[in-house]
C-alpha positions as CSV (number, residue, x, y, z in Angstrom):
1,M,0.5,0.1,0.3
2,S,1.4,3.4,-1.0
3,F,1.3,6.1,1.5
4,E,2.7,8.9,-0.5
5,E,0.1,12.5,-0.5
6,K,1.0,14.4,-3.9
7,V,1.0,18.1,-3.2
8,V,-2.0,19.3,-4.9
9,E,-1.9,22.9,-4.6
10,S,0.4,25.3,-2.2
11,I,-0.5,28.5,-1.2
12,S,2.5,30.9,1.0
13,R,0.5,31.9,3.9
14,Y,3.8,33.8,5.5
15,K,7.0,34.6,5.1
16,G,9.3,34.9,7.8
17,E,12.7,35.8,9.0
18,V,13.7,31.8,10.2
19,I,10.2,30.2,9.1
20,D,7.4,30.2,5.8
21,V,4.3,28.5,6.6
22,Y,2.3,26.9,3.6
23,Q,-1.3,26.2,3.1
24,Q,-1.6,22.8,1.5
25,T,-4.1,20.6,-0.5
26,V,-2.7,16.9,-0.8
27,K,-4.1,14.6,-2.8
28,L,-4.3,11.0,-0.4
29,P,-3.4,7.6,-1.5
30,D,-7.7,6.6,-1.9
31,G,-7.7,9.6,-3.9
32,E,-9.9,11.9,-1.4
33,L,-8.5,16.0,-0.4
34,A,-6.8,16.8,2.4
35,N,-5.7,19.9,4.0
36,R,-2.1,20.4,5.3
37,D,0.0,23.5,7.4
38,V,3.1,23.1,6.7
39,V,6.4,25.1,8.1
40,K,9.1,24.8,5.9
41,H,13.1,26.1,7.3
42,Q,16.3,26.1,6.2
43,G,17.9,23.6,8.8
44,A,19.8,23.6,11.7
45,V,22.2,22.1,13.4
46,G,23.2,21.4,17.4
47,V,26.4,20.5,18.7
48,L,27.6,18.1,22.1
49,A,30.3,19.8,23.1
50,L,32.5,17.9,25.2
51,T,35.7,19.4,27.8
52,D,38.5,17.6,28.4
53,D,37.7,17.0,31.9
54,G,34.3,15.1,30.6
55,K,32.2,18.3,30.5
56,A,29.3,19.1,28.1
57,I,28.9,22.8,27.4
58,F,24.8,23.8,28.0
59,E,23.4,27.3,27.3
60,E,20.7,28.8,29.7
61,Q,17.9,31.5,27.0
62,W,14.9,32.7,27.1
63,R,12.3,30.8,24.5
64,T,9.6,33.1,23.7
65,P,7.1,30.5,21.8
66,I,6.8,28.8,25.3
67,G,7.8,31.5,27.3
68,K,10.3,30.0,29.8
69,L,14.5,30.0,30.6
70,T,15.3,26.5,28.1
71,I,18.5,24.4,29.0
72,E,20.6,23.2,25.7
73,I,23.4,22.2,23.5
74,P,24.7,25.3,21.8
75,A,22.7,24.8,18.2
76,G,21.4,27.3,15.3
77,K,20.3,27.7,11.6
78,V,21.6,26.8,9.1
79,E,22.0,30.0,6.8
80,P,21.3,30.0,2.8
81,G,24.2,27.7,1.6
82,E,26.0,27.4,4.2
83,D,27.7,23.5,4.8
84,L,26.5,21.9,7.8
85,L,29.3,21.3,9.8
86,E,30.3,25.5,9.0
87,T,27.2,26.0,10.6
88,A,27.9,23.9,13.3
89,K,31.5,25.1,13.8
90,R,29.8,28.9,13.5
91,E,27.4,28.3,16.3
92,L,29.5,26.6,19.2
93,N,32.1,30.1,18.5
94,E,29.5,32.8,18.8
95,E,27.5,30.9,21.0
96,T,29.9,29.6,24.0
97,R,33.5,31.3,22.4
98,Y,34.7,27.4,21.9
99,E,36.3,26.0,18.7
100,A,37.0,21.8,17.9
101,G,39.7,20.9,17.0
102,K,37.9,17.1,16.4
103,I,33.8,17.7,15.5
104,E,32.0,14.5,13.6
105,K,28.1,14.0,12.8
106,I,26.4,12.4,15.6
107,N,23.3,12.2,13.5
108,G,20.0,14.2,12.2
109,F,16.4,13.9,12.6
110,Y,13.6,16.1,11.8
111,S,12.3,17.9,14.9
112,A,8.5,18.1,13.9
113,P,7.6,15.6,10.9
114,G,3.8,16.5,11.2
115,F,4.2,20.1,10.3
116,S,7.9,21.0,9.8
117,N,10.6,20.0,7.6
118,E,13.1,21.5,9.9
119,Y,15.6,18.7,9.8
120,M,18.2,19.3,12.4
121,T,22.1,17.4,12.5
122,L,24.4,17.0,15.5
123,Y,27.6,17.3,15.7
124,K,30.2,16.5,18.7
125,A,32.5,19.3,19.2
126,T,35.9,17.1,21.3
127,N,39.6,19.4,22.0
128,L,38.0,22.8,22.5
129,R,40.2,25.8,22.6
130,K,39.3,29.2,23.7
131,V,38.4,31.4,20.0
132,A,41.3,34.0,19.6
133,K,38.1,36.0,17.5
134,E,35.1,36.2,18.5
135,L,31.7,35.6,16.0
136,P,29.3,37.8,16.8
137,R,26.2,36.4,18.8
138,D,22.3,37.2,16.6
139,Q,20.7,39.7,17.9
140,G,18.9,39.0,21.1
141,E,21.1,36.2,22.1
142,N,21.9,36.5,25.7
143,L,23.2,33.3,27.2
144,N,23.9,31.7,30.0
145,I,26.7,29.2,29.3
146,F,27.8,26.5,31.4
147,E,28.7,22.9,32.4
148,L,27.8,19.2,33.4
149,S,29.0,16.3,33.9
150,L,26.8,13.2,32.2
151,D,25.5,12.6,35.8
152,E,24.9,15.8,36.3
153,A,23.1,16.6,32.9
154,L,21.3,13.2,33.0
155,K,19.7,14.7,37.0
156,V,18.8,17.8,35.3
157,V,16.8,15.6,32.3
158,A,15.2,13.2,35.1
159,E,14.2,16.2,36.9
160,G,12.1,17.7,33.8
161,K,14.8,20.6,33.8
162,I,15.4,19.9,30.3
163,E,12.7,19.5,27.5
164,D,14.4,20.3,24.5
165,A,14.9,17.2,22.4
166,K,17.5,18.1,20.4
167,T,19.5,18.2,23.8
168,I,17.9,15.8,25.5
169,L,18.5,12.9,21.9
170,A,22.3,14.8,22.2
171,I,22.5,13.7,26.9
172,Y,21.8,10.3,25.9
173,Y,23.7,9.7,22.9
174,W,26.3,10.9,25.2
175,K,26.0,8.1,27.7
176,A,25.7,5.9,25.1
177,N,28.5,6.5,23.0
178,I,30.8,7.7,25.3
179,K,32.8,6.1,28.1
């Protein structure tokens, strides 16, 4: 059985700096029509930045859509035409003021495939050192940067203080793969 839905009409409802919103009409496998609200996003990266003393770098920041502070790994959106690895390096510099001696891809995932095409790629950064040249942070980006050990990070997740999916995924990757 085929599950594929064919887009028969796509109407732009909003074009923003970070997202575009479309209302789409799709033809279902049985021939019926259905409506889909779709958020298009250029993609993002997240970075599990591990220090030489076995800790990871986290950031606390205000997230207006949910109206509260969050604890997250460094992350950010991919600029048009930008290589994903370069995005990871740039975001690590902008947000933490570190650069990695080694950076490698962990995996990737769709953040909310029920309504968005945003694809996030996770990286692991090691052999960290302070940057010689700091890149400017995004306008209005206020961050509190801090470090947690794996046990501390797992405790904060268990207490419900980390609610960000990419960060939880990165922490469990850390637990499963990095001794």
